[in-house]
Every structure is written in structure tokens, then in C-alpha cells.
Amino acid sequence: MQDHQPFSEPVSLRGPLAWSLADTLFDRPALWGILRFWLPLSRAWAAALESRGDVDRFAAEAPFVGSVPSALQKRLAGFESVRRRSDAAEDEWLHAMFGAPACRDLAQISRRRDRAALHLAAQRLRFLNLALTRRVPAVRFTIPSHAEVESVYGPVLHEAWRAYLPRETPRVEVSHRIPVKCGHRYWLRFGSTSGRIPGPVFARVREPRGTANPHTLIVANGICVESDFDAALPERAAALGRRDIRVLEIEAPWHGRRRKAGSYAGEPLLATAPLGPVDLFSTAAQDLGVLVDWCRQTSSGKVVLTGASMGSLGVMLAASHCGHWPRSMRPDAVVLLTATDDVARLEQASALTSGIELNAALAAAGWTEEALARWHPLVAAAPTAPLPPEAILMVLGRRDAVLPFTSGTRLAERWRLPAYGIFIAEGGHFSSQGAALLDRRLAARLGTLLGGAS
């Protein structure tokens, strides 16, 4: 029988630097940079997309303090030129990848789309001076009313699993394949099963060559991360998995092609609390269930869900509710790169939400702690382990200010995870994730879960 007493001998992760240095030189500056620069620049970027070159509309979408800079019209015009090229490259890519028949230039078209998308993302830098001198807000809040939340989720409040139940199993469309090192790369596309966040949903697949029934690792990314628009991003799953594992990276709700008009990637999660978290995580969970089902249809190998930060929370909630799903949608194991036992209380406990002053926005909209607590069950983790405890791996950072360490340990204790499945880093939110990927013991433990090649 497995020993399910947590923290008797958890795995202590090794860091690339002394942990105190990692926190001081990496985690704290990274969080500061996100709050001070990345989010305000993203808000200006989203405003530029929505304004289509109109200065007055831009100012309304990114309500900065002070006068309109004289160079803003020129910057918006340059932005529009880049946006049009990116849109054209995306249209070309969609037609080539999902059209029939396949053309010979798929790899070139894909690289062109990647470069155009990355160039568009880099246009945030056009507004650096604006963010420095005019105090562009990090988030444009549109907090919903009590009545709005009640109308959407009131009927399922006492049966939270119903909010996570896929309404159907959509047909998954498979793109043409591009040969890459060690295998092929292709994409999946399917309609959203959620009525709250539309699709289509995309997932990028890296499939090994010569493996008939590969195991599959499905990766969910963190907030603001759009890996499908930047092929140069390190493939997290490659660090976790063997080369004979199929890897799927899913496009998160409100990210990439599913970005909500007028918002940057993931912004509605923060901007529309307490509705946004339920919308995003319930949709993300359903999307993951659809992909698990597709994996079952195309391979007899095991299916593992993993994610970091926001992606980890989506995986946690998918696992929490998958017992109500068809068996073909349920994963065999999950790997949580940072975790919490109470998503809803991150409104008060997370350095990210406090940094954007979410509590003040909620209070200004009439939301008290008591009123918010009514909806906490909709984003609560399962009271007991939803999978066999030995099939759940968890990474926690002792100095994590985004998903606090104590909340992660409470989840591990509640789910009675065995010590060998808990990996503790002495760093913060970002360095702890990096250490988990660099320390091969997490990958080795995942390999033990998967066993030999199927």
C-alpha cells in the first residue's frame, strides 16, 4: 500500500542559483516588471487593436493620465500596418493548414505566421513612453453586478460540477502536418463546448516519429502566455516528458485567437471578477476534457494534464470535476506546477491581484467579502483527491507570492498526496517552476507514472 501521508519526505528541488538569490534577482523583479510594464503595455496594445488608428478611441480604451502625446497618431498608424500584416499571415496560415489539399510550403507559411504574430506582440514597445509618463492602467475593469453573476451561475451554485460539464463532444479537426525534428507538428481545432467563451479552440501538437500509441502530455499555459503565437518559446513539456511522448499545447480561453475584443490575453479573468474566473476555468476544463477524449481515440497511451500558474489551476479544476464526465474525457494523471486550495481567495492573497488593486475595484462595484464568498464553491478544488493520489504530482514554491505556499500545502494535505509526489522549491512563483523543469526528478517521477512506452 502506498504511503499517503504528505510531507514526510517531500522532494527538495535544486535551483539554478542560491534560492535567496533567485527570489531577489528573478522572482521579485519579474513580478514587478509584469505589474509595472507588461500589463500596462498590454492594455495599451489591446487599446490599439480596438481603436484601429483612432486616437480618441484609443484614449477611451486605455484611459491614461495626462494629455495625448503628439506622436500617438503616428504610433497608431504604424501599429495598424503591423496588425494588417499579421492578420494576413494568420489568414494564409489557416487556409494552408486546414485547407485541402496540402501545399508544399506549410513550414514556410507557418514560420511567416509566427514571425508576424511575434512582431505584432512586440508592438507593445510602441507605448513604452506612454506607460512611463501617463500611468496606463494594468487592467480595464468591468466588474459585473450581483444580478449578472446570479443569472449566469445561480442555477448551478449548489452543484458546481454542472458549470464544468461539457455540453457535447465536438468534432476535432486535424490540420496538415509539418515535419520537424523527431516527428511532426500539427494543430487541432474544435468548437467550444462552453456557452460563455466561444471557440474555435486550437491546440498545437508535437508528435514523435515511430511511436504507434504514444502517451500524451497536454499543457495548459499561464495567463498572458500565448505559446502558439511564438514557436521560439521553450516547450515546457519537452522538459517534463520523454521524446516519445506526444505533446499538446492548448490555447487558453481569452488567449490567442480567442482573445476577447478590446482585451489582451487573459485580461477578462482579472477584469470581470468574480464572473471571469468561473468563466475561464470552467471553459478551460471542458476544453481539456475534449482533448483527453481525442487522445483516447487516437492512441492507447496514457494522458497526463499539466499546467503552470493559471494553467495549473485549470488542470486542478478539470481534475476536480472530471468524475462527472464520460470516462474517455478523464486524465490518467496531473502535474500541477504551483497550486492552491482556494482559487477564489486569491483575490485577497495573491501579489498579482493585489498589485492590480482588484479588491478596490470589487469594493467600488459593491462586492463585499460576504457577497464574494457565495460564489467560492464554483472555483473550489475537490474536497478529496479526484484521481489516485499517487497520480497527482505537485510543485510548490516556499516564497511564492502569486499562489502562496501555505494554500498549496493545504491542498496537498487535503488530497493526502504521498511525499514522493510533492516537489518543494525554496523560490518564488517563477523560479520554482523553472527549477521543477531543470531538476530531472520530476520528469523521472512522471516517467514512473507512465511506465514504459505503450
PDB file of C-alpha atoms in Angstrom, residues 2-220:
ATOM      1  CA  GLN A   2       1.227   3.473  -0.872  1.00  0.00           C
ATOM      2  CA  ASP A   3       2.101   5.865   1.952  1.00  0.00           C
ATOM      3  CA  HIS A   4      -0.269   8.836   1.535  1.00  0.00           C
ATOM      4  CA  GLN A   5       0.989  10.914   4.435  1.00  0.00           C
ATOM      5  CA  PRO A   6       2.217  14.177   2.899  1.00  0.00           C
ATOM      6  CA  PHE A   7       5.439  15.953   3.701  1.00  0.00           C
ATOM      7  CA  SER A   8       7.195  13.125   5.498  1.00  0.00           C
ATOM      8  CA  GLU A   9       9.987  13.303   2.894  1.00  0.00           C
ATOM      9  CA  PRO A  10       8.984  15.677   0.086  1.00  0.00           C
ATOM     10  CA  VAL A  11      11.400  16.178  -2.772  1.00  0.00           C
ATOM     11  CA  SER A  12      13.506  19.295  -2.284  1.00  0.00           C
ATOM     12  CA  LEU A  13      14.173  20.868  -5.665  1.00  0.00           C
ATOM     13  CA  ARG A  14      17.566  22.198  -6.630  1.00  0.00           C
ATOM     14  CA  GLY A  15      17.717  25.720  -8.022  1.00  0.00           C
ATOM     15  CA  PRO A  16      19.975  27.155 -10.724  1.00  0.00           C
ATOM     16  CA  LEU A  17      21.104  29.794  -8.187  1.00  0.00           C
ATOM     17  CA  ALA A  18      21.078  30.011  -4.429  1.00  0.00           C
ATOM     18  CA  TRP A  19      17.385  30.210  -3.638  1.00  0.00           C
ATOM     19  CA  SER A  20      17.685  33.546  -1.831  1.00  0.00           C
ATOM     20  CA  LEU A  21      19.335  34.997  -4.932  1.00  0.00           C
ATOM     21  CA  ALA A  22      16.672  33.506  -7.225  1.00  0.00           C
ATOM     22  CA  ASP A  23      13.955  35.244  -5.245  1.00  0.00           C
ATOM     23  CA  THR A  24      15.788  38.566  -5.104  1.00  0.00           C
ATOM     24  CA  LEU A  25      17.204  38.618  -8.620  1.00  0.00           C
ATOM     25  CA  PHE A  26      14.426  36.883 -10.543  1.00  0.00           C
ATOM     26  CA  ASP A  27      11.043  36.386  -8.859  1.00  0.00           C
ATOM     27  CA  ARG A  28      10.564  39.822  -7.358  1.00  0.00           C
ATOM     28  CA  PRO A  29      11.841  41.742 -10.411  1.00  0.00           C
ATOM     29  CA  ALA A  30       9.712  39.535 -12.691  1.00  0.00           C
ATOM     30  CA  LEU A  31       6.526  40.245 -10.742  1.00  0.00           C
ATOM     31  CA  TRP A  32       7.384  43.952 -10.528  1.00  0.00           C
ATOM     32  CA  GLY A  33       8.030  44.076 -14.273  1.00  0.00           C
ATOM     33  CA  ILE A  34       4.734  42.355 -15.045  1.00  0.00           C
ATOM     34  CA  LEU A  35       2.761  44.774 -12.889  1.00  0.00           C
ATOM     35  CA  ARG A  36       4.680  47.920 -13.813  1.00  0.00           C
ATOM     36  CA  PHE A  37       5.314  47.328 -17.517  1.00  0.00           C
ATOM     37  CA  TRP A  38       3.900  44.204 -19.141  1.00  0.00           C
ATOM     38  CA  LEU A  39       0.269  44.623 -18.090  1.00  0.00           C
ATOM     39  CA  PRO A  40       0.066  48.399 -18.763  1.00  0.00           C
ATOM     40  CA  LEU A  41       1.806  47.899 -22.125  1.00  0.00           C
ATOM     41  CA  SER A  42      -0.622  45.083 -22.881  1.00  0.00           C
ATOM     42  CA  ARG A  43      -3.543  47.337 -22.014  1.00  0.00           C
ATOM     43  CA  ALA A  44      -2.237  49.955 -24.473  1.00  0.00           C
ATOM     44  CA  TRP A  45      -1.647  47.211 -27.057  1.00  0.00           C
ATOM     45  CA  ALA A  46      -5.221  45.947 -26.730  1.00  0.00           C
ATOM     46  CA  ALA A  47      -6.494  49.522 -26.988  1.00  0.00           C
ATOM     47  CA  ALA A  48      -4.517  49.978 -30.202  1.00  0.00           C
ATOM     48  CA  LEU A  49      -6.036  46.808 -31.675  1.00  0.00           C
ATOM     49  CA  GLU A  50      -9.517  48.004 -30.836  1.00  0.00           C
ATOM     50  CA  SER A  51      -9.081  51.635 -31.904  1.00  0.00           C
ATOM     51  CA  ARG A  52      -7.880  50.870 -35.464  1.00  0.00           C
ATOM     52  CA  GLY A  53      -5.818  54.049 -35.558  1.00  0.00           C
ATOM     53  CA  ASP A  54      -8.385  56.359 -33.898  1.00  0.00           C
ATOM     54  CA  VAL A  55      -6.656  58.405 -31.164  1.00  0.00           C
ATOM     55  CA  ASP A  56      -9.850  59.283 -29.288  1.00  0.00           C
ATOM     56  CA  ARG A  57     -10.976  55.670 -29.210  1.00  0.00           C
ATOM     57  CA  PHE A  58      -7.531  54.599 -28.048  1.00  0.00           C
ATOM     58  CA  ALA A  59      -7.673  57.098 -25.184  1.00  0.00           C
ATOM     59  CA  ALA A  60     -11.054  55.699 -24.148  1.00  0.00           C
ATOM     60  CA  GLU A  61      -9.775  52.100 -24.215  1.00  0.00           C
ATOM     61  CA  ALA A  62      -6.551  52.911 -22.329  1.00  0.00           C
ATOM     62  CA  PRO A  63      -7.562  55.775 -20.044  1.00  0.00           C
ATOM     63  CA  PHE A  64      -4.107  57.136 -19.261  1.00  0.00           C
ATOM     64  CA  VAL A  65      -3.456  60.161 -17.080  1.00  0.00           C
ATOM     65  CA  GLY A  66      -2.433  63.392 -18.772  1.00  0.00           C
ATOM     66  CA  SER A  67      -2.555  64.865 -22.243  1.00  0.00           C
ATOM     67  CA  VAL A  68      -2.441  62.944 -25.519  1.00  0.00           C
ATOM     68  CA  PRO A  69       1.199  62.601 -26.696  1.00  0.00           C
ATOM     69  CA  SER A  70       1.841  64.355 -30.002  1.00  0.00           C
ATOM     70  CA  ALA A  71       3.398  61.221 -31.522  1.00  0.00           C
ATOM     71  CA  LEU A  72       0.470  58.921 -30.664  1.00  0.00           C
ATOM     72  CA  GLN A  73      -1.254  59.216 -34.048  1.00  0.00           C
ATOM     73  CA  LYS A  74       1.934  58.183 -35.854  1.00  0.00           C
ATOM     74  CA  ARG A  75       2.470  55.266 -33.484  1.00  0.00           C
ATOM     75  CA  LEU A  76      -1.074  54.035 -34.003  1.00  0.00           C
ATOM     76  CA  ALA A  77      -0.673  54.247 -37.765  1.00  0.00           C
ATOM     77  CA  GLY A  78       2.479  52.148 -37.591  1.00  0.00           C
ATOM     78  CA  PHE A  79       0.714  49.697 -35.311  1.00  0.00           C
ATOM     79  CA  GLU A  80      -2.127  49.334 -37.836  1.00  0.00           C
ATOM     80  CA  SER A  81       0.305  48.452 -40.590  1.00  0.00           C
ATOM     81  CA  VAL A  82       1.802  45.652 -38.485  1.00  0.00           C
ATOM     82  CA  ARG A  83      -1.640  44.406 -37.448  1.00  0.00           C
ATOM     83  CA  ARG A  84      -2.790  44.116 -41.058  1.00  0.00           C
ATOM     84  CA  ARG A  85       0.291  42.094 -41.994  1.00  0.00           C
ATOM     85  CA  SER A  86      -0.255  39.803 -39.025  1.00  0.00           C
ATOM     86  CA  ASP A  87      -3.927  39.295 -39.899  1.00  0.00           C
ATOM     87  CA  ALA A  88      -2.981  38.456 -43.494  1.00  0.00           C
ATOM     88  CA  ALA A  89      -0.336  35.951 -42.352  1.00  0.00           C
ATOM     89  CA  GLU A  90      -2.826  34.328 -39.971  1.00  0.00           C
ATOM     90  CA  ASP A  91      -5.462  34.017 -42.704  1.00  0.00           C
ATOM     91  CA  GLU A  92      -2.885  32.482 -45.052  1.00  0.00           C
ATOM     92  CA  TRP A  93      -1.825  30.034 -42.341  1.00  0.00           C
ATOM     93  CA  LEU A  94      -5.380  28.944 -41.533  1.00  0.00           C
ATOM     94  CA  HIS A  95      -6.169  28.336 -45.199  1.00  0.00           C
ATOM     95  CA  ALA A  96      -2.944  26.405 -45.764  1.00  0.00           C
ATOM     96  CA  MET A  97      -3.055  24.284 -42.610  1.00  0.00           C
ATOM     97  CA  PHE A  98      -6.727  23.350 -42.617  1.00  0.00           C
ATOM     98  CA  GLY A  99      -7.453  23.632 -46.334  1.00  0.00           C
ATOM     99  CA  ALA A 100      -7.325  20.852 -48.895  1.00  0.00           C
ATOM    100  CA  PRO A 101      -5.116  19.767 -50.468  1.00  0.00           C
ATOM    101  CA  ALA A 102      -1.901  20.402 -48.511  1.00  0.00           C
ATOM    102  CA  CYS A 103       0.573  22.750 -50.151  1.00  0.00           C
ATOM    103  CA  ARG A 104       4.350  22.296 -50.219  1.00  0.00           C
ATOM    104  CA  ASP A 105       5.131  25.487 -48.335  1.00  0.00           C
ATOM    105  CA  LEU A 106       3.466  24.671 -44.997  1.00  0.00           C
ATOM    106  CA  ALA A 107       6.638  25.117 -42.954  1.00  0.00           C
ATOM    107  CA  GLN A 108       7.431  28.455 -44.603  1.00  0.00           C
ATOM    108  CA  ILE A 109       3.866  29.706 -44.189  1.00  0.00           C
ATOM    109  CA  SER A 110       3.910  28.659 -40.542  1.00  0.00           C
ATOM    110  CA  ARG A 111       7.201  30.464 -39.909  1.00  0.00           C
ATOM    111  CA  ARG A 112       5.830  33.555 -41.616  1.00  0.00           C
ATOM    112  CA  ARG A 113       2.753  33.456 -39.389  1.00  0.00           C
ATOM    113  CA  ASP A 114       4.937  33.006 -36.286  1.00  0.00           C
ATOM    114  CA  ARG A 115       7.150  35.964 -37.194  1.00  0.00           C
ATOM    115  CA  ALA A 116       4.172  38.207 -37.959  1.00  0.00           C
ATOM    116  CA  ALA A 117       2.434  37.296 -34.693  1.00  0.00           C
ATOM    117  CA  LEU A 118       5.610  37.880 -32.688  1.00  0.00           C
ATOM    118  CA  HIS A 119       6.140  41.220 -34.433  1.00  0.00           C
ATOM    119  CA  LEU A 120       2.588  42.234 -33.542  1.00  0.00           C
ATOM    120  CA  ALA A 121       3.097  41.247 -29.901  1.00  0.00           C
ATOM    121  CA  ALA A 122       6.297  43.325 -29.839  1.00  0.00           C
ATOM    122  CA  GLN A 123       4.299  46.429 -30.785  1.00  0.00           C
ATOM    123  CA  ARG A 124       3.690  46.875 -27.072  1.00  0.00           C
ATOM    124  CA  LEU A 125       7.030  48.668 -27.065  1.00  0.00           C
ATOM    125  CA  ARG A 126       5.497  51.479 -29.153  1.00  0.00           C
ATOM    126  CA  PHE A 127       3.708  52.538 -25.976  1.00  0.00           C
ATOM    127  CA  LEU A 128       6.597  52.304 -23.522  1.00  0.00           C
ATOM    128  CA  ASN A 129       6.959  56.058 -23.166  1.00  0.00           C
ATOM    129  CA  LEU A 130       3.194  56.374 -22.697  1.00  0.00           C
ATOM    130  CA  ALA A 131       3.235  53.781 -19.903  1.00  0.00           C
ATOM    131  CA  LEU A 132       6.179  55.511 -18.228  1.00  0.00           C
ATOM    132  CA  THR A 133       4.786  59.046 -18.340  1.00  0.00           C
ATOM    133  CA  ARG A 134       0.971  58.724 -18.412  1.00  0.00           C
ATOM    134  CA  ARG A 135       0.231  55.861 -15.965  1.00  0.00           C
ATOM    135  CA  VAL A 136      -1.682  53.500 -18.214  1.00  0.00           C
ATOM    136  CA  PRO A 137      -3.807  51.140 -16.063  1.00  0.00           C
ATOM    137  CA  ALA A 138      -2.804  47.475 -15.884  1.00  0.00           C
ATOM    138  CA  VAL A 139      -6.405  46.286 -16.216  1.00  0.00           C
ATOM    139  CA  ARG A 140      -9.557  47.855 -17.543  1.00  0.00           C
ATOM    140  CA  PHE A 141     -12.093  46.640 -15.000  1.00  0.00           C
ATOM    141  CA  THR A 142     -15.669  45.815 -15.963  1.00  0.00           C
ATOM    142  CA  ILE A 143     -16.822  44.215 -12.722  1.00  0.00           C
ATOM    143  CA  PRO A 144     -20.229  42.509 -13.157  1.00  0.00           C
ATOM    144  CA  SER A 145     -23.228  43.195 -10.950  1.00  0.00           C
ATOM    145  CA  HIS A 146     -24.585  40.765  -8.383  1.00  0.00           C
ATOM    146  CA  ALA A 147     -27.615  40.182 -10.594  1.00  0.00           C
ATOM    147  CA  GLU A 148     -25.458  39.309 -13.593  1.00  0.00           C
ATOM    148  CA  VAL A 149     -23.494  36.669 -11.716  1.00  0.00           C
ATOM    149  CA  GLU A 150     -26.691  35.293 -10.227  1.00  0.00           C
ATOM    150  CA  SER A 151     -28.340  34.984 -13.623  1.00  0.00           C
ATOM    151  CA  VAL A 152     -25.398  33.039 -15.059  1.00  0.00           C
ATOM    152  CA  TYR A 153     -24.321  30.756 -12.231  1.00  0.00           C
ATOM    153  CA  GLY A 154     -27.113  30.898  -9.676  1.00  0.00           C
ATOM    154  CA  PRO A 155     -28.793  27.774 -11.105  1.00  0.00           C
ATOM    155  CA  VAL A 156     -25.648  25.643 -10.643  1.00  0.00           C
ATOM    156  CA  LEU A 157     -24.299  27.176  -7.440  1.00  0.00           C
ATOM    157  CA  HIS A 158     -25.084  24.133  -5.289  1.00  0.00           C
ATOM    158  CA  GLU A 159     -23.915  21.660  -7.944  1.00  0.00           C
ATOM    159  CA  ALA A 160     -20.718  23.341  -9.122  1.00  0.00           C
ATOM    160  CA  TRP A 161     -19.774  20.390 -11.328  1.00  0.00           C
ATOM    161  CA  ARG A 162     -22.573  21.348 -13.711  1.00  0.00           C
ATOM    162  CA  ALA A 163     -20.679  24.510 -14.675  1.00  0.00           C
ATOM    163  CA  TYR A 164     -17.774  22.265 -15.771  1.00  0.00           C
ATOM    164  CA  LEU A 165     -19.791  19.644 -17.622  1.00  0.00           C
ATOM    165  CA  PRO A 166     -19.121  19.637 -21.393  1.00  0.00           C
ATOM    166  CA  ARG A 167     -22.403  20.090 -23.245  1.00  0.00           C
ATOM    167  CA  GLU A 168     -21.187  17.917 -26.122  1.00  0.00           C
ATOM    168  CA  THR A 169     -18.136  16.270 -27.628  1.00  0.00           C
ATOM    169  CA  PRO A 170     -17.327  18.403 -30.662  1.00  0.00           C
ATOM    170  CA  ARG A 171     -15.651  17.095 -33.774  1.00  0.00           C
ATOM    171  CA  VAL A 172     -11.909  17.717 -33.623  1.00  0.00           C
ATOM    172  CA  GLU A 173     -10.392  18.850 -36.918  1.00  0.00           C
ATOM    173  CA  VAL A 174      -6.766  17.897 -37.606  1.00  0.00           C
ATOM    174  CA  SER A 175      -4.515  20.137 -39.692  1.00  0.00           C
ATOM    175  CA  HIS A 176      -1.914  19.088 -42.221  1.00  0.00           C
ATOM    176  CA  ARG A 177       1.417  18.003 -40.725  1.00  0.00           C
ATOM    177  CA  ILE A 178       4.786  19.742 -40.807  1.00  0.00           C
ATOM    178  CA  PRO A 179       7.902  17.553 -40.437  1.00  0.00           C
ATOM    179  CA  VAL A 180      10.083  18.671 -37.528  1.00  0.00           C
ATOM    180  CA  LYS A 181      12.976  17.193 -35.606  1.00  0.00           C
ATOM    181  CA  CYS A 182      11.951  13.885 -34.032  1.00  0.00           C
ATOM    182  CA  GLY A 183       8.487  13.847 -35.573  1.00  0.00           C
ATOM    183  CA  HIS A 184       5.687  16.048 -36.835  1.00  0.00           C
ATOM    184  CA  ARG A 185       3.936  19.231 -35.771  1.00  0.00           C
ATOM    185  CA  TYR A 186       0.286  19.869 -36.491  1.00  0.00           C
ATOM    186  CA  TRP A 187      -2.737  21.580 -34.979  1.00  0.00           C
ATOM    187  CA  LEU A 188      -6.161  20.603 -33.695  1.00  0.00           C
ATOM    188  CA  ARG A 189      -9.255  22.773 -33.963  1.00  0.00           C
ATOM    189  CA  PHE A 190     -12.695  22.297 -32.441  1.00  0.00           C
ATOM    190  CA  GLY A 191     -15.718  24.269 -31.294  1.00  0.00           C
ATOM    191  CA  SER A 192     -16.010  25.407 -27.690  1.00  0.00           C
ATOM    192  CA  THR A 193     -18.420  23.391 -25.565  1.00  0.00           C
ATOM    193  CA  SER A 194     -18.864  26.366 -23.225  1.00  0.00           C
ATOM    194  CA  GLY A 195     -21.622  28.866 -23.741  1.00  0.00           C
ATOM    195  CA  ARG A 196     -19.564  31.546 -22.007  1.00  0.00           C
ATOM    196  CA  ILE A 197     -16.356  31.736 -24.079  1.00  0.00           C
ATOM    197  CA  PRO A 198     -16.599  30.921 -27.775  1.00  0.00           C
ATOM    198  CA  GLY A 199     -14.128  28.997 -29.896  1.00  0.00           C
ATOM    199  CA  PRO A 200     -12.714  27.744 -32.045  1.00  0.00           C
ATOM    200  CA  VAL A 201     -10.209  26.132 -29.698  1.00  0.00           C
ATOM    201  CA  PHE A 202      -6.719  25.421 -31.064  1.00  0.00           C
ATOM    202  CA  ALA A 203      -4.032  23.083 -29.772  1.00  0.00           C
ATOM    203  CA  ARG A 204      -0.510  22.694 -31.132  1.00  0.00           C
ATOM    204  CA  VAL A 205       0.703  19.093 -31.318  1.00  0.00           C
ATOM    205  CA  ARG A 206       4.229  17.728 -31.416  1.00  0.00           C
ATOM    206  CA  GLU A 207       4.028  14.017 -32.221  1.00  0.00           C
ATOM    207  CA  PRO A 208       7.035  11.676 -32.096  1.00  0.00           C
ATOM    208  CA  ARG A 209       8.031   9.652 -35.107  1.00  0.00           C
ATOM    209  CA  GLY A 210       7.834   5.886 -34.947  1.00  0.00           C
ATOM    210  CA  THR A 211       5.669   5.525 -31.808  1.00  0.00           C
ATOM    211  CA  ALA A 212       2.423   3.756 -32.600  1.00  0.00           C
ATOM    212  CA  ASN A 213       0.498   4.557 -29.405  1.00  0.00           C
ATOM    213  CA  PRO A 214       2.284   7.383 -27.612  1.00  0.00           C
ATOM    214  CA  HIS A 215       1.483   8.683 -24.178  1.00  0.00           C
ATOM    215  CA  THR A 216       0.245  12.288 -24.322  1.00  0.00           C
ATOM    216  CA  LEU A 217       1.079  15.320 -22.214  1.00  0.00           C
ATOM    217  CA  ILE A 218      -1.484  18.137 -22.517  1.00  0.00           C
ATOM    218  CA  VAL A 219      -0.049  21.504 -21.457  1.00  0.00           C
ATOM    219  CA  ALA A 220      -2.094  24.484 -20.218  1.00  0.00           C
TER     220      ALA A 220
END
